[in-house]
Tab-separated table of C-alpha atoms and ligand atoms in Angstrom:
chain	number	residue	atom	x	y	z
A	261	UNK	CA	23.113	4.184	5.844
A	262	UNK	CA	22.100	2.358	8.761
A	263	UNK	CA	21.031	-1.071	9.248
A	264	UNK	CA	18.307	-0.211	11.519
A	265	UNK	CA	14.835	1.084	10.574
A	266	UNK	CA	15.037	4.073	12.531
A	267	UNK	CA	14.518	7.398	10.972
A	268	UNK	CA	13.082	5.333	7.935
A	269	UNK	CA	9.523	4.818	6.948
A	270	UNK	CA	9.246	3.412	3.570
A	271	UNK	CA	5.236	2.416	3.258
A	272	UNK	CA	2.824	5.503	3.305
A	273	UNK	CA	0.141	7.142	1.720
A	274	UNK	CA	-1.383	10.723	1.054
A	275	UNK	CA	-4.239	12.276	-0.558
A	276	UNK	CA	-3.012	11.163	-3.845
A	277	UNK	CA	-4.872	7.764	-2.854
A	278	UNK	CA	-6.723	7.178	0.379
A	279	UNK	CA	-4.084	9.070	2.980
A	280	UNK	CA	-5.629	11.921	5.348
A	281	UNK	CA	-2.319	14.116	4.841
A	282	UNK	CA	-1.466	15.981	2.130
A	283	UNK	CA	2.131	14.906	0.442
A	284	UNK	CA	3.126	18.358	2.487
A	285	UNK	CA	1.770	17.329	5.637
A	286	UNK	CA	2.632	14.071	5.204
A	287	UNK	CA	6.134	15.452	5.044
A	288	UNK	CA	5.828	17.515	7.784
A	289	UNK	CA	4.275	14.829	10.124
A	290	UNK	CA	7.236	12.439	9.382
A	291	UNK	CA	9.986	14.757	9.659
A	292	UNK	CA	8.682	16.031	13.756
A	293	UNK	CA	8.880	11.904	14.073
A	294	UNK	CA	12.477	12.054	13.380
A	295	UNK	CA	11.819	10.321	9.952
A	296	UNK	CA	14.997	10.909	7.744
A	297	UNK	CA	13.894	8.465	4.790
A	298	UNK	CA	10.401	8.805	3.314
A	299	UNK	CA	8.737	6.490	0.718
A	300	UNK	CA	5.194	7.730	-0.130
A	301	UNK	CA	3.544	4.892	-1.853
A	302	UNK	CA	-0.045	5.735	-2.772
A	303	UNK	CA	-2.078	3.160	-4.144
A	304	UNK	CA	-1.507	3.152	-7.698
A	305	UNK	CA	-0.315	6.416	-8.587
A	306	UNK	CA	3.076	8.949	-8.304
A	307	UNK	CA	0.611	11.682	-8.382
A	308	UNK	CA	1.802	12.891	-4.728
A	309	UNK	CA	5.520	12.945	-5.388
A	310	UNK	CA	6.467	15.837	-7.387
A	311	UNK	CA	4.612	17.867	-4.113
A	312	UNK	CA	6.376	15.258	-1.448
A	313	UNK	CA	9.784	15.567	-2.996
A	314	UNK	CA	9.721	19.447	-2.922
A	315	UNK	CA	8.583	19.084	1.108
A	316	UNK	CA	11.500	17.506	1.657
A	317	UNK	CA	13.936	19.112	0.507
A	318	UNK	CA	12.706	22.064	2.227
A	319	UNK	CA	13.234	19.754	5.256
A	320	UNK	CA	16.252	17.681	4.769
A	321	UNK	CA	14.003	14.644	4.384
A	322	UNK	CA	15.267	12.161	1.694
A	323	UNK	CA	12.159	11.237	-0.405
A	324	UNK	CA	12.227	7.948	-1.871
A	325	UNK	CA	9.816	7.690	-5.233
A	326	UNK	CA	7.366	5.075	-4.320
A	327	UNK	CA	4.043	3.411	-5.054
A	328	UNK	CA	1.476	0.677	-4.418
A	329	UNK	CA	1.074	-1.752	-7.003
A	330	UNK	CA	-2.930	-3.324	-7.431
A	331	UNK	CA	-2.171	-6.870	-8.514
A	332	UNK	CA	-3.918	-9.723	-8.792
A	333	UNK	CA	-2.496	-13.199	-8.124
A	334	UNK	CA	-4.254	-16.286	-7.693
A	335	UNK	CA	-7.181	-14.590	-7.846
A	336	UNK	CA	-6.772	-12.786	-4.893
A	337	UNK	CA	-5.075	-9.012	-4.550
A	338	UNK	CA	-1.900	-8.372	-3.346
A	339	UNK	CA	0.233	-4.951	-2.886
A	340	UNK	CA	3.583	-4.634	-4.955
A	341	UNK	CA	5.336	-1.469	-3.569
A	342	UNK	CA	7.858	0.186	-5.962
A	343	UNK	CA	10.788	1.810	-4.555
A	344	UNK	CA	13.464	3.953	-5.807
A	345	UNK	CA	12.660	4.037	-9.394
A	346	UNK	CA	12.898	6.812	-12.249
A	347	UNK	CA	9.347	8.218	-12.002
A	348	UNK	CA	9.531	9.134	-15.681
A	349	UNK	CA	9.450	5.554	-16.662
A	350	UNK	CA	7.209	5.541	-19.563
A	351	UNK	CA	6.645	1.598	-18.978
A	352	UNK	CA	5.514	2.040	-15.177
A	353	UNK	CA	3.593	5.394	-16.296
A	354	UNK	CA	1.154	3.404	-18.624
A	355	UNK	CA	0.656	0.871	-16.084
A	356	UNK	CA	-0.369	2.614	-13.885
A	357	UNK	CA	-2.559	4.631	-16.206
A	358	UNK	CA	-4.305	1.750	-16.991
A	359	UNK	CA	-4.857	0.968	-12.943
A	360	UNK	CA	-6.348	4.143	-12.660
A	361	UNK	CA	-8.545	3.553	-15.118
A	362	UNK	CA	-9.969	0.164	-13.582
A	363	UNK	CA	-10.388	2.058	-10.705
A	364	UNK	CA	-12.442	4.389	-12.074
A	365	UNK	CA	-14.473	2.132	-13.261
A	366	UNK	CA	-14.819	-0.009	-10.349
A	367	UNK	CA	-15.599	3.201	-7.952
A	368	UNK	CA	-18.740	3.205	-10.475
A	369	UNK	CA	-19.812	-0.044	-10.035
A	370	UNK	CA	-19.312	0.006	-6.738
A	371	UNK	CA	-21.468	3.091	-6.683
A	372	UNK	CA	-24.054	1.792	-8.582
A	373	UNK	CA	-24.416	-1.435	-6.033
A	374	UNK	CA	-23.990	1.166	-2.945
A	375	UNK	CA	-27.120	2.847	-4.738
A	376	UNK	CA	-28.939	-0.887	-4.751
A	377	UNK	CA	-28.777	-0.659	-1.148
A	378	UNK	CA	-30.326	2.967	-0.746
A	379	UNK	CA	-27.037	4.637	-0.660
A	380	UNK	CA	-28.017	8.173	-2.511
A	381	UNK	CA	-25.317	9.389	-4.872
A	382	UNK	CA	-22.133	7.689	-3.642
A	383	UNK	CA	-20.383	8.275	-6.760
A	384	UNK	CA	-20.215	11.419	-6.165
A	385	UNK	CA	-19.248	11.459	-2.390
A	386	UNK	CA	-16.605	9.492	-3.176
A	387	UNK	CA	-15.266	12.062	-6.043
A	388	UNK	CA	-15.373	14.329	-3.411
A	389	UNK	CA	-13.649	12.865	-0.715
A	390	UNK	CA	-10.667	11.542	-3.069
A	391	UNK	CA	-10.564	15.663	-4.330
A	392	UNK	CA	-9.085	14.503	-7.341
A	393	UNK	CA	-6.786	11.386	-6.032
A	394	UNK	CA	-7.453	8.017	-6.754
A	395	UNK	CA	-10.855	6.340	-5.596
A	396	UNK	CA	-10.088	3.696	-2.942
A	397	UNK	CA	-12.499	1.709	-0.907
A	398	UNK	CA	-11.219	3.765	1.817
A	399	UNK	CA	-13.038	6.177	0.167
A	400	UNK	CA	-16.478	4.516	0.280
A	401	UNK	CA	-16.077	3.442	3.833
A	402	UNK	CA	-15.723	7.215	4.798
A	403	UNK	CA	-18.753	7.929	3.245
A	404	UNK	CA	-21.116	5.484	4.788
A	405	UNK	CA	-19.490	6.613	8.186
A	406	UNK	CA	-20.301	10.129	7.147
A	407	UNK	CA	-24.167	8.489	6.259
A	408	UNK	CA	-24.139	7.050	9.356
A	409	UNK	CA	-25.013	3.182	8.365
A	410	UNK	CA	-21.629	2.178	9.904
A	411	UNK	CA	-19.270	3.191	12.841
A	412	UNK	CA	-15.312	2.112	12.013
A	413	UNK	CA	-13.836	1.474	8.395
A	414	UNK	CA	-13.340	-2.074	9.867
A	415	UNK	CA	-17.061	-2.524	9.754
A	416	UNK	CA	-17.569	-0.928	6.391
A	417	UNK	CA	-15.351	-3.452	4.672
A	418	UNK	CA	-17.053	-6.181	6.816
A	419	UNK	CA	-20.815	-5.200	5.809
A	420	UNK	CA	-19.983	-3.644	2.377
A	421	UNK	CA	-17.096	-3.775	0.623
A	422	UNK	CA	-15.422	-6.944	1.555
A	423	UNK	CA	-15.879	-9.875	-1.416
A	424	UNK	CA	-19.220	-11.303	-1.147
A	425	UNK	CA	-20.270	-8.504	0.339
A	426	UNK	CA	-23.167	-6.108	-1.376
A	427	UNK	CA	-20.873	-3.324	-2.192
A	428	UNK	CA	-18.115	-5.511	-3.827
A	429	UNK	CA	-16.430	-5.170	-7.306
A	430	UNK	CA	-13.740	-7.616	-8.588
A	431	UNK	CA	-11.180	-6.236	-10.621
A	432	UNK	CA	-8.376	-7.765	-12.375
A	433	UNK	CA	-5.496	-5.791	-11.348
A	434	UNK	CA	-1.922	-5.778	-12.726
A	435	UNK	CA	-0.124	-9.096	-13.295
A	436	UNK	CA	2.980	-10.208	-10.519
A	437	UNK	CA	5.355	-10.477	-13.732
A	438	UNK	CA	3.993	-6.923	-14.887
A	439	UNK	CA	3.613	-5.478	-11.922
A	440	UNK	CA	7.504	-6.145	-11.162
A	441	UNK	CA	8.328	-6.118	-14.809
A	442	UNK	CA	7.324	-1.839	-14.313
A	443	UNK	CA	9.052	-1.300	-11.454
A	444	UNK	CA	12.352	-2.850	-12.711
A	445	UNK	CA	12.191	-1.488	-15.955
A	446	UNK	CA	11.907	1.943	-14.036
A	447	UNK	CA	14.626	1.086	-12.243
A	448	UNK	CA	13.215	0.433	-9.214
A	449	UNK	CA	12.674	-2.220	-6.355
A	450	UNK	CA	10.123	-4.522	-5.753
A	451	UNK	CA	8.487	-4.754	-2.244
A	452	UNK	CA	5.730	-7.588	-1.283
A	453	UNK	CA	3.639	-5.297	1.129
A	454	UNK	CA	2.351	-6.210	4.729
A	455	UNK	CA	2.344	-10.156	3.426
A	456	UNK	CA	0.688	-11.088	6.690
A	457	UNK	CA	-2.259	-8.587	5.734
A	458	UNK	CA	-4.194	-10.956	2.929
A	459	UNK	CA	-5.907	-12.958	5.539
A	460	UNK	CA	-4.160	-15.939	4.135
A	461	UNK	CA	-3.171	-19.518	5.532
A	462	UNK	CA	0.778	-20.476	6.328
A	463	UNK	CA	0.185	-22.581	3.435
A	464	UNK	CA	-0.802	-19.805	0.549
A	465	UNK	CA	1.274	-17.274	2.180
A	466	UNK	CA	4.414	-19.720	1.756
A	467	UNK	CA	3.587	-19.878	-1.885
A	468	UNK	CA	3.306	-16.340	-2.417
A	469	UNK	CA	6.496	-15.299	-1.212
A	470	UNK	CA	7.898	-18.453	-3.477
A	471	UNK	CA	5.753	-17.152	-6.098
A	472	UNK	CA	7.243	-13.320	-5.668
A	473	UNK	CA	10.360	-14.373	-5.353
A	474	UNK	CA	10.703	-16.356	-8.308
A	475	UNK	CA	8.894	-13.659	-10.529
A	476	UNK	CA	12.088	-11.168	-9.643
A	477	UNK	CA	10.389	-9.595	-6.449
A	478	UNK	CA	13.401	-7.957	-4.473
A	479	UNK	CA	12.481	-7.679	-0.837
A	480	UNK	CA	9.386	-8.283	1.756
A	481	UNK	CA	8.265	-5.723	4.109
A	482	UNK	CA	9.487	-7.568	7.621
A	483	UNK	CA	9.104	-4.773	9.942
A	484	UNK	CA	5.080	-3.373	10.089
A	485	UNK	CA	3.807	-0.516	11.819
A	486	UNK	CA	1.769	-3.019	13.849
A	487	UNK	CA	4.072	-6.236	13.529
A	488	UNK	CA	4.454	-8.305	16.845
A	489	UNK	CA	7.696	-10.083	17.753
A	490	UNK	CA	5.818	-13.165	16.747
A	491	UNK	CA	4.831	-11.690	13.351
A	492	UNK	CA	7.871	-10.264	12.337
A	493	UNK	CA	9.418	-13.761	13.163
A	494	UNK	CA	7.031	-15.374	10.307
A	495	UNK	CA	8.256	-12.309	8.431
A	496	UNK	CA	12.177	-12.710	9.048
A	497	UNK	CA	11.591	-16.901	7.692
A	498	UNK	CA	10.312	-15.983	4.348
A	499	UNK	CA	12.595	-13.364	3.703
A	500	UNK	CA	15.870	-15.748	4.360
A	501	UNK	CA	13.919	-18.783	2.709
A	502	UNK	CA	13.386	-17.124	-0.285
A	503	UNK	CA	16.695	-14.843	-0.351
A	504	UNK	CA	14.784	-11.675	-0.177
A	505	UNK	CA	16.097	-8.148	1.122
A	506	UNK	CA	13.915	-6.984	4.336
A	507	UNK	CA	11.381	-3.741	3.684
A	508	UNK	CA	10.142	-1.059	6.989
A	509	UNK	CA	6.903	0.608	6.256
A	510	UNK	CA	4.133	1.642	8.404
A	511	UNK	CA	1.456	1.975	6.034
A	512	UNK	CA	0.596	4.937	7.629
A	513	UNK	CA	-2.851	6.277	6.729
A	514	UNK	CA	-3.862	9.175	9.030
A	515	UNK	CA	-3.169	10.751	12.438
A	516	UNK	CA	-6.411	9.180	13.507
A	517	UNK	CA	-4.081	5.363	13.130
A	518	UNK	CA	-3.231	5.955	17.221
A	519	UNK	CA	-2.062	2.105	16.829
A	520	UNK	CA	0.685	3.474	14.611
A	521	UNK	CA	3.119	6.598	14.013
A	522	UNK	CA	4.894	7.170	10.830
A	523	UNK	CA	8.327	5.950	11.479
A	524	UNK	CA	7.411	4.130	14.360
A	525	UNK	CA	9.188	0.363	13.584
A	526	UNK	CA	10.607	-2.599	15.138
A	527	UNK	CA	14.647	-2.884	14.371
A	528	UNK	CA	14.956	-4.927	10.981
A	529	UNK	CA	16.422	-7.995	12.866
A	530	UNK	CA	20.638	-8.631	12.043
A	531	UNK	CA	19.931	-11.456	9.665
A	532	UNK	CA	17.952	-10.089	6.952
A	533	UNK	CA	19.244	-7.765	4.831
A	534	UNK	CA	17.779	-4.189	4.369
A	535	UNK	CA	16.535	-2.753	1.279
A	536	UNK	CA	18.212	0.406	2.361
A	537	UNK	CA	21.649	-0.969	1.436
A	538	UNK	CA	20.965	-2.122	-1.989
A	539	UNK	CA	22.905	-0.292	-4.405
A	540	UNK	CA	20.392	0.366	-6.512
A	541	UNK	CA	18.353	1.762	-3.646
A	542	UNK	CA	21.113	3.928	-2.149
A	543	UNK	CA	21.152	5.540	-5.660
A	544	UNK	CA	18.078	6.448	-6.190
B	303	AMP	P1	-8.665	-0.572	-2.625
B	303	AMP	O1	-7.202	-0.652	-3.011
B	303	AMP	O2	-9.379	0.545	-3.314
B	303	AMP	O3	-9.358	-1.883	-2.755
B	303	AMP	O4	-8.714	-0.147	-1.106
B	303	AMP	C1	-7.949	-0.844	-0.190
B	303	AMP	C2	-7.647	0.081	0.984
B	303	AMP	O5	-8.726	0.078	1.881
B	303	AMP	C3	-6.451	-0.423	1.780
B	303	AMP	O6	-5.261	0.090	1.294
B	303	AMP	C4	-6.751	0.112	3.154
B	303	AMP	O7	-6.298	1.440	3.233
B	303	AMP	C5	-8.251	0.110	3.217
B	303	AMP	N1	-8.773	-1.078	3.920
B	303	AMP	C6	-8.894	-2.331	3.447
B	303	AMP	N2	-9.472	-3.140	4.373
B	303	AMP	C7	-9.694	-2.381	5.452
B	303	AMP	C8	-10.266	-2.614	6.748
B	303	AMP	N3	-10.735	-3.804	7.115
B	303	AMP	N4	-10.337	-1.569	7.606
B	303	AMP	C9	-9.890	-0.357	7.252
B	303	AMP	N5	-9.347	-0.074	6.046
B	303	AMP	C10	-9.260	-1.068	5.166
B	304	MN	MN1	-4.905	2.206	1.611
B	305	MN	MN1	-1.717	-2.287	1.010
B	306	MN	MN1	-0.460	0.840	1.822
């Protein structure tokens, strides 16, 4: 395999969790990109795979088994993305079950406060919109688009569903040492997602790559559907700080992203080493 990311895309999501494609169409859409290696990574579920992986084979796609780890650190959330791992694992399974589970309970509560502010039967809306995948906030934001009390997702979060906002739950996700504890024991490879996306200071973000390194964590997603030169730099230091492979995923959410297109990356630069050659990736 190459050591560029092109014709890889290793961060994406479907309607298993808050995507607009289905794991078919999300196929599709990545393979008319030139996309040759595919990780769908829904948040907190391998619900979309069995359909993804059967997509592409029909198009000589290589699917990688992924997912998006909920975990909480520090008290603050961070994304663990699985790669490559044995999607039977009956360790990672029951995580994730229990994930699911918090989020179900969450999209209530968050209902419920929606309701406080004379949203009318969120829960509901939101059931419909996920159509049986996992509840996101994603999902909320839609609906008060759809109810017209905001314009862009970027003001939902902002009004709503940010913390300290009306429409916010806390939830104590999955642990760093269990959330990487699943994905090894599956197998698999551990991926600290977009780490310049927490809204955190040089300072925090320097201890949680030390932090994710130190629990096991195997790479850091460098190159970013919408990394600049100057990000990816930041990106590139942790990664050869903290002897951890380089990850490429767009995080690609829906057509209607026109900042981003699913396999659309910067070149993982020569000194970092890509996921993509790890034996254990390259096997599974
Ligand atoms: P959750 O995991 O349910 O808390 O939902 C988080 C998801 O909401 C993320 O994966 C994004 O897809 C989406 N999201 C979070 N913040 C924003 C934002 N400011 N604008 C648009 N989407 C967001
Ligand atoms: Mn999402
Ligand atoms: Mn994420
Ligand atoms: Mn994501």
């Amino acid at each position: 395999m190459n050591t560029t990311a092109g014709g890889i895309d290793l961060h994406t999501h479907s309607t298993a969790s808050d995507g607009a494609l289905t794991p078919t169409e999300l196929v599709h859409a990545a393979s008319d990109n030139g996309v040759e290696t595919l990780a769908l990574t829904d948040h907190d579920t391998t619900g979309g795979l069995a359909e993804a992986k059967g997509a592409a084979a029909a198009h000589g796609i290589r699917l990688v088994p992924g997912v998006e780890i909920s975990v909480t650190w520090q008290r603050r959330t961070l994304h663990i993305v699985g790669l490559a791992f044995d999607s039977d694992s009956s360790g990672l399974n029951t995580g994730l079950a229990r994930l699911q589970l918090q989020r179900r309970t969450r999209a209530e509560t968050i209902a419920a406060k929606l309701e406080k502010t004379g949203v009318a039967d969120a829960l509901e809306k939101a059931e419909r919109l996920a159509n049986g995948g996992q509840i996101t906030r994603a999902h909320f934001a839609r609906l008060l688009i759809d109810a017209g009390l905001c314009r862009t997702m970027a003001q939902c979060f902002k009004r709503y569903l940010k913390p300290g906002k009306p429409a916010y739950a806390s939830v104590e996700w999955a642990g760093l040492t269990e959330a990487i504890g699943w994905i090894h024991d599956a197998g698999g490879l551990a991926v600290l997602a977009h780490p310049l996306g927490y809204g955190m200071s040089a300072a925090w973000r320097d201890r949680m790559h030390a932090a994710f390194s130190q629990t096991g964590g195997d790479a850091v997603e460098v190159c970013c559907g919408a990394s600049s030169p100057e990000r990816l730099q930041t990106s590139v230091h942790a990664a050869l700080k903290y002897g951890l492979l380089g990850s490429a995923g767009t995080d690609f959410h829906s057509p209607a992203q026109r900042w981003l297109r699913l396999g659309r990356l910067p070149r993982m630069p020569e000194t970092v080493t890509p996921i993509w050659t790890h034996a254990r990736f390259a096997a599974g």
